[in-house]
């Protein structure tokens, strides 16, 4: 890696079924000074997640180009999936890795947001640390009603106007939520045979911070390939470790008469979150720290498609 500040960006796109389209989006993000660390598709959620890192200005440019390709390739009027979404490039968060602060990442998010509107005509909502209003810190508030609801409300209701552009959304690409945040770990746990989605929702309700569960944990119960899954985002792994999350899901499921099956980590985790001998590592499918730990992946980035 080159010397100087390193920022990570983890754009989520509302396409997880067509590998060719996602490949085209990833290819559009190839910019000098940017490394491709991870990309994956999820057909059930109909969503893809790409992780890039590099010098700040180059990463902003790569993110905007990726959003441009997504706006061209994804039509939200026909797109359906398990995951809530408001845009073709649904969320674009900037994350400090080294030599850069969260405040500086807020400025990068604002810069990217202006470019999305100027170049693509896609309006932007700023969230998390980059939020311009307190009611937009939480992504759930921004995404309320999803693309279909926001399409109507962004025009009718002044409290739902975008922060940049609009008030009308892009007719097929919707809007993008652009933010700055600390590391977020996307961690899913499948429930054992016989468990239904109702049980996954009950576990998710009990574990999420909003319902008095674990600090910094967002969770929902979903059905993936006919199997019940607790789908989670851990927003503060320093206070709530993956071990703690795994143990809590195990315990709550057991109370409901169910066992847990395998886990999966979407994207990368920081070195500080990796616990080599933990139960969650053993139960996570294909967890290779050389590929899934960000600092290690930075030393050996992926080839661009």
Coordinates of C-alpha atoms in Angstrom, one line a residue:
X1 CA 0.0 0.0 0.0
X2 CA 1.1 3.6 -0.7
X3 CA 2.0 5.9 2.2
X4 CA -0.6 8.4 3.4
X5 CA -4.1 8.2 4.8
X6 CA -6.3 5.2 4.0
X7 CA -10.0 5.3 3.9
X8 CA -12.4 2.4 3.3
X9 CA -15.7 2.6 1.5
X10 CA -18.3 -0.1 1.5
X11 CA -21.0 0.7 -1.0
X12 CA -24.1 -1.6 -1.0
X13 CA -25.9 -2.0 -4.4
X14 CA -29.5 -3.2 -4.9
X15 CA -28.6 -6.1 -7.2
X16 CA -27.6 -9.5 -6.0
X17 CA -29.0 -11.8 -8.7
X18 CA -27.2 -10.7 -11.9
X19 CA -23.4 -11.3 -11.5
X20 CA -22.7 -9.6 -14.8
X21 CA -24.3 -6.4 -13.7
X22 CA -22.4 -6.4 -10.3
X23 CA -19.2 -7.1 -12.1
X24 CA -19.8 -4.1 -14.4
X25 CA -20.4 -1.9 -11.3
X26 CA -17.2 -3.2 -9.6
X27 CA -15.2 -2.7 -12.8
X28 CA -16.4 0.9 -13.0
X29 CA -14.8 1.6 -9.6
X30 CA -11.3 0.9 -10.7
X31 CA -9.3 4.1 -10.1
X32 CA -5.6 4.6 -9.5
X33 CA -4.9 4.5 -5.8
X34 CA -7.9 2.3 -4.9
X35 CA -7.6 -1.4 -4.0
X36 CA -10.5 -3.9 -4.3
X37 CA -10.7 -5.8 -1.0
X38 CA -14.0 -7.7 -1.3
X39 CA -17.2 -8.1 -3.2
X40 CA -20.1 -10.4 -2.8
X41 CA -23.6 -11.0 -4.1
X42 CA -26.6 -12.1 -2.0
X43 CA -29.5 -13.3 -4.3
X44 CA -32.1 -13.6 -1.5
X45 CA -31.5 -10.1 -0.2
X46 CA -30.9 -9.0 -3.9
X47 CA -28.0 -7.0 -2.8
X48 CA -24.2 -6.8 -3.3
X49 CA -21.6 -5.3 -1.1
X50 CA -18.2 -4.0 -2.3
X51 CA -15.3 -3.1 -0.2
X52 CA -12.6 -0.7 -1.5
X53 CA -9.8 1.2 0.3
X54 CA -7.1 3.6 -0.7
X55 CA -6.3 7.3 -0.8
X56 CA -9.3 9.5 0.2
X57 CA -9.8 11.5 -3.1
X58 CA -9.4 8.3 -5.2
X59 CA -11.9 6.4 -3.1
X60 CA -14.5 9.1 -3.4
X61 CA -14.1 9.1 -7.2
X62 CA -14.3 5.2 -7.3
X63 CA -17.5 5.3 -5.2
X64 CA -19.2 7.9 -7.4
X65 CA -18.3 5.9 -10.6
X66 CA -19.7 2.8 -9.0
X67 CA -22.9 4.6 -8.2
X68 CA -23.1 5.9 -11.8
X69 CA -22.8 2.3 -13.1
X70 CA -25.5 1.2 -10.7
X71 CA -27.8 4.0 -11.7
X72 CA -27.4 2.9 -15.3
X73 CA -27.9 -0.8 -14.7
X74 CA -30.4 -1.1 -11.8
X75 CA -34.1 -0.2 -12.1
X76 CA -35.7 -0.1 -8.7
X77 CA -39.2 -0.1 -10.2
X78 CA -38.7 -3.8 -11.0
X79 CA -36.2 -4.7 -8.3
X80 CA -37.4 -6.8 -5.4
X81 CA -35.5 -8.4 -2.5
X82 CA -35.5 -9.1 1.2
X83 CA -33.3 -6.2 2.1
X84 CA -34.8 -2.6 2.5
X85 CA -33.5 -0.1 0.0
X86 CA -34.0 3.4 -1.3
X87 CA -31.5 3.5 -4.2
X88 CA -29.6 1.5 -6.8
X89 CA -26.4 2.6 -4.9
X90 CA -28.3 2.2 -1.7
X91 CA -25.7 3.2 1.0
X92 CA -22.2 4.6 0.5
X93 CA -20.3 4.8 3.9
X94 CA -16.8 6.1 4.3
X95 CA -14.8 4.5 7.1
X96 CA -11.4 5.7 8.5
X97 CA -8.7 3.1 8.4
X98 CA -5.4 4.9 9.1
X99 CA -4.1 8.4 9.1
X100 CA -7.6 9.9 8.7
X101 CA -10.3 10.8 11.2
X102 CA -14.0 10.3 11.2
X103 CA -14.5 14.0 10.8
X104 CA -12.4 14.0 7.7
X105 CA -14.6 11.0 6.4
X106 CA -17.6 13.2 7.0
X107 CA -16.1 15.8 4.5
X108 CA -15.5 13.0 2.0
X109 CA -19.1 11.8 2.3
X110 CA -20.4 15.4 1.7
X111 CA -18.1 15.7 -1.3
X112 CA -19.3 12.3 -2.7
X113 CA -22.9 13.4 -2.2
X114 CA -22.5 16.6 -4.2
X115 CA -20.9 14.6 -7.0
X116 CA -23.7 12.1 -7.1
X117 CA -26.3 14.8 -7.6
X118 CA -24.2 16.9 -10.0
X119 CA -23.1 14.0 -12.3
X120 CA -25.9 11.5 -12.0
X121 CA -29.0 13.4 -10.9
X122 CA -29.3 11.1 -7.9
X123 CA -30.4 12.9 -4.7
X124 CA -28.6 12.2 -1.5
X125 CA -29.4 11.7 2.2
X126 CA -26.5 12.0 4.6
X127 CA -26.5 9.6 7.6
X128 CA -24.6 8.5 10.7
X129 CA -21.6 10.8 11.4
X130 CA -22.3 12.7 8.2
X131 CA -26.0 13.4 9.0
X132 CA -27.0 17.0 8.4
X133 CA -30.0 16.5 10.7
X134 CA -30.4 14.6 14.0
X135 CA -33.4 12.5 12.6
X136 CA -31.1 11.2 9.9
X137 CA -28.3 9.8 12.0
X138 CA -30.0 6.3 11.9
X139 CA -30.2 4.8 8.5
X140 CA -33.5 3.1 9.4
X141 CA -35.2 6.6 9.5
X142 CA -33.8 7.6 6.1
X143 CA -35.0 4.3 4.6
X144 CA -38.5 4.3 6.1
X145 CA -41.0 3.3 3.4
X146 CA -38.2 2.2 1.1
X147 CA -37.9 3.4 -2.5
X148 CA -41.6 3.2 -3.2
X149 CA -42.7 5.2 -0.1
X150 CA -39.9 7.7 -0.4
X151 CA -40.7 8.3 -4.1
X152 CA -44.1 9.8 -3.0
X153 CA -43.1 11.3 0.4
X154 CA -39.9 13.1 -0.8
X155 CA -42.1 15.4 -2.9
X156 CA -45.1 15.8 -0.5
X157 CA -43.4 16.0 2.9
X158 CA -40.7 18.6 3.4
X159 CA -39.3 16.6 6.3
X160 CA -38.4 13.9 3.8
X161 CA -36.7 16.1 1.2
X162 CA -33.2 14.9 0.3
X163 CA -30.2 16.8 1.8
X164 CA -28.7 17.3 -1.7
X165 CA -30.8 17.5 -4.9
X166 CA -34.4 16.5 -5.4
X167 CA -37.0 16.7 -4.0
X168 CA -37.9 14.2 -6.6
X169 CA -36.0 10.9 -6.5
X170 CA -34.3 9.6 -9.6
X171 CA -37.1 7.7 -11.4
X172 CA -35.3 4.3 -11.5
X173 CA -32.2 4.8 -9.3
X174 CA -33.9 6.3 -6.4
X175 CA -31.6 8.1 -3.9
X176 CA -28.4 7.2 -2.1
X177 CA -27.7 7.4 1.6
X178 CA -24.1 8.6 2.0
X179 CA -22.4 8.5 5.4
X180 CA -19.3 8.3 7.5
X181 CA -19.0 5.8 10.3
X182 CA -16.7 3.5 12.3
X183 CA -16.3 -0.1 11.3
X184 CA -19.5 -2.0 10.9
X185 CA -19.5 -5.8 10.9
X186 CA -22.3 -7.6 8.9
X187 CA -22.8 -10.9 10.7
X188 CA -25.6 -13.4 10.0
X189 CA -26.5 -16.6 12.0
X190 CA -28.7 -19.3 10.6
X191 CA -31.1 -21.1 13.0
X192 CA -31.2 -24.9 13.0
X193 CA -33.5 -27.2 11.2
X194 CA -37.2 -26.6 12.0
X195 CA -36.8 -23.0 13.1
X196 CA -39.1 -20.6 11.2
X197 CA -38.8 -16.9 10.3
X198 CA -41.1 -16.0 13.2
X199 CA -38.5 -17.4 15.6
X200 CA -35.7 -15.5 13.8
X201 CA -37.6 -12.3 14.2
X202 CA -38.2 -13.0 17.9
X203 CA -34.5 -13.5 18.4
X204 CA -33.6 -10.4 16.4
X205 CA -36.1 -8.3 18.4
X206 CA -34.6 -9.4 21.7
X207 CA -31.0 -8.9 20.6
X208 CA -31.2 -5.5 18.9
X209 CA -30.2 -2.3 20.8
X210 CA -33.4 -0.5 19.8
X211 CA -35.3 -3.0 21.9
X212 CA -33.0 -2.9 24.9
X213 CA -30.7 -5.7 23.7
X214 CA -27.0 -5.5 22.9
X215 CA -25.3 -2.1 22.5
X216 CA -24.7 -1.2 18.9
X217 CA -26.5 -4.2 17.4
X218 CA -29.1 -3.9 14.6
X219 CA -30.9 -7.1 13.7
X220 CA -33.7 -8.5 11.7
X221 CA -35.1 -12.0 11.1
X222 CA -35.3 -13.1 7.5
X223 CA -35.8 -16.2 5.4
X224 CA -32.8 -17.1 3.2
X225 CA -33.1 -20.1 0.9
X226 CA -36.0 -21.4 3.0
X227 CA -33.9 -21.1 6.2
X228 CA -34.5 -18.8 9.2
X229 CA -31.6 -16.3 9.6
X230 CA -30.8 -13.6 12.2
X231 CA -29.2 -10.9 10.0
X232 CA -27.2 -8.4 12.1
X233 CA -25.0 -5.3 11.9
X234 CA -22.6 -4.8 14.8
X235 CA -21.8 -1.1 14.8
X236 CA -19.5 -1.0 17.8
X237 CA -17.5 -4.2 18.1
X238 CA -15.2 -2.7 20.8
X239 CA -18.2 -2.6 23.2
X240 CA -20.1 -5.6 21.8
X241 CA -17.7 -8.3 20.5
X242 CA -18.7 -10.9 18.0
X243 CA -18.3 -13.5 20.8
X244 CA -20.9 -11.7 22.9
X245 CA -23.3 -11.5 19.9
X246 CA -22.8 -15.2 19.1
X247 CA -23.4 -16.2 22.7
X248 CA -26.5 -14.1 23.0
X249 CA -28.1 -15.5 19.8
X250 CA -27.3 -19.0 21.0
X251 CA -28.8 -18.4 24.4
X252 CA -32.0 -16.7 23.1
X253 CA -32.6 -19.3 20.5
X254 CA -32.1 -22.1 23.1
X255 CA -34.7 -20.4 25.3
X256 CA -37.1 -20.7 22.3
X257 CA -36.2 -24.4 21.9
X258 CA -34.0 -23.9 18.9
X259 CA -30.3 -24.4 18.1
X260 CA -28.1 -22.2 15.9
X261 CA -26.4 -23.5 12.8
X262 CA -23.6 -21.8 10.8
X263 CA -22.7 -18.1 10.6
X264 CA -21.5 -15.9 7.8
X265 CA -19.6 -12.6 7.8
X266 CA -20.4 -10.3 4.8
X267 CA -17.4 -8.2 3.8
X268 CA -14.4 -7.7 6.1
X269 CA -13.7 -7.2 9.7
X270 CA -10.9 -5.2 11.4
X271 CA -8.0 -7.1 13.0
X272 CA -9.1 -5.9 16.4
X273 CA -12.4 -7.8 16.0
X274 CA -10.8 -11.1 15.1
X275 CA -10.8 -13.7 17.9
X276 CA -8.9 -16.7 16.6
X277 CA -10.2 -19.4 19.0
X278 CA -13.7 -18.1 19.4
X279 CA -16.9 -20.2 18.8
X280 CA -18.1 -17.7 16.2
X281 CA -15.0 -18.3 14.1
X282 CA -15.4 -22.1 14.2
X283 CA -19.1 -21.8 13.2
X284 CA -18.6 -19.2 10.4
X285 CA -18.5 -20.7 6.9
X286 CA -15.2 -20.4 5.0
X287 CA -13.7 -17.9 7.4
X288 CA -10.1 -17.4 6.3
X289 CA -8.5 -14.5 8.3
X290 CA -6.1 -13.8 5.4
X291 CA -9.1 -13.0 3.2
X292 CA -11.6 -11.6 5.8
X293 CA -9.5 -9.4 8.0
X294 CA -9.2 -5.9 6.4
X295 CA -5.6 -5.2 7.4
X296 CA -4.4 -8.5 6.0
X297 CA -6.4 -8.1 2.8
X298 CA -4.9 -4.7 2.3
X299 CA -1.5 -6.4 1.9
X300 CA -2.9 -8.7 -0.8
X301 CA -5.9 -7.0 -2.5
X302 CA -8.1 -8.7 -5.1
X303 CA -7.6 -8.4 -8.9
X304 CA -10.2 -6.1 -10.4
X305 CA -12.7 -8.0 -12.6

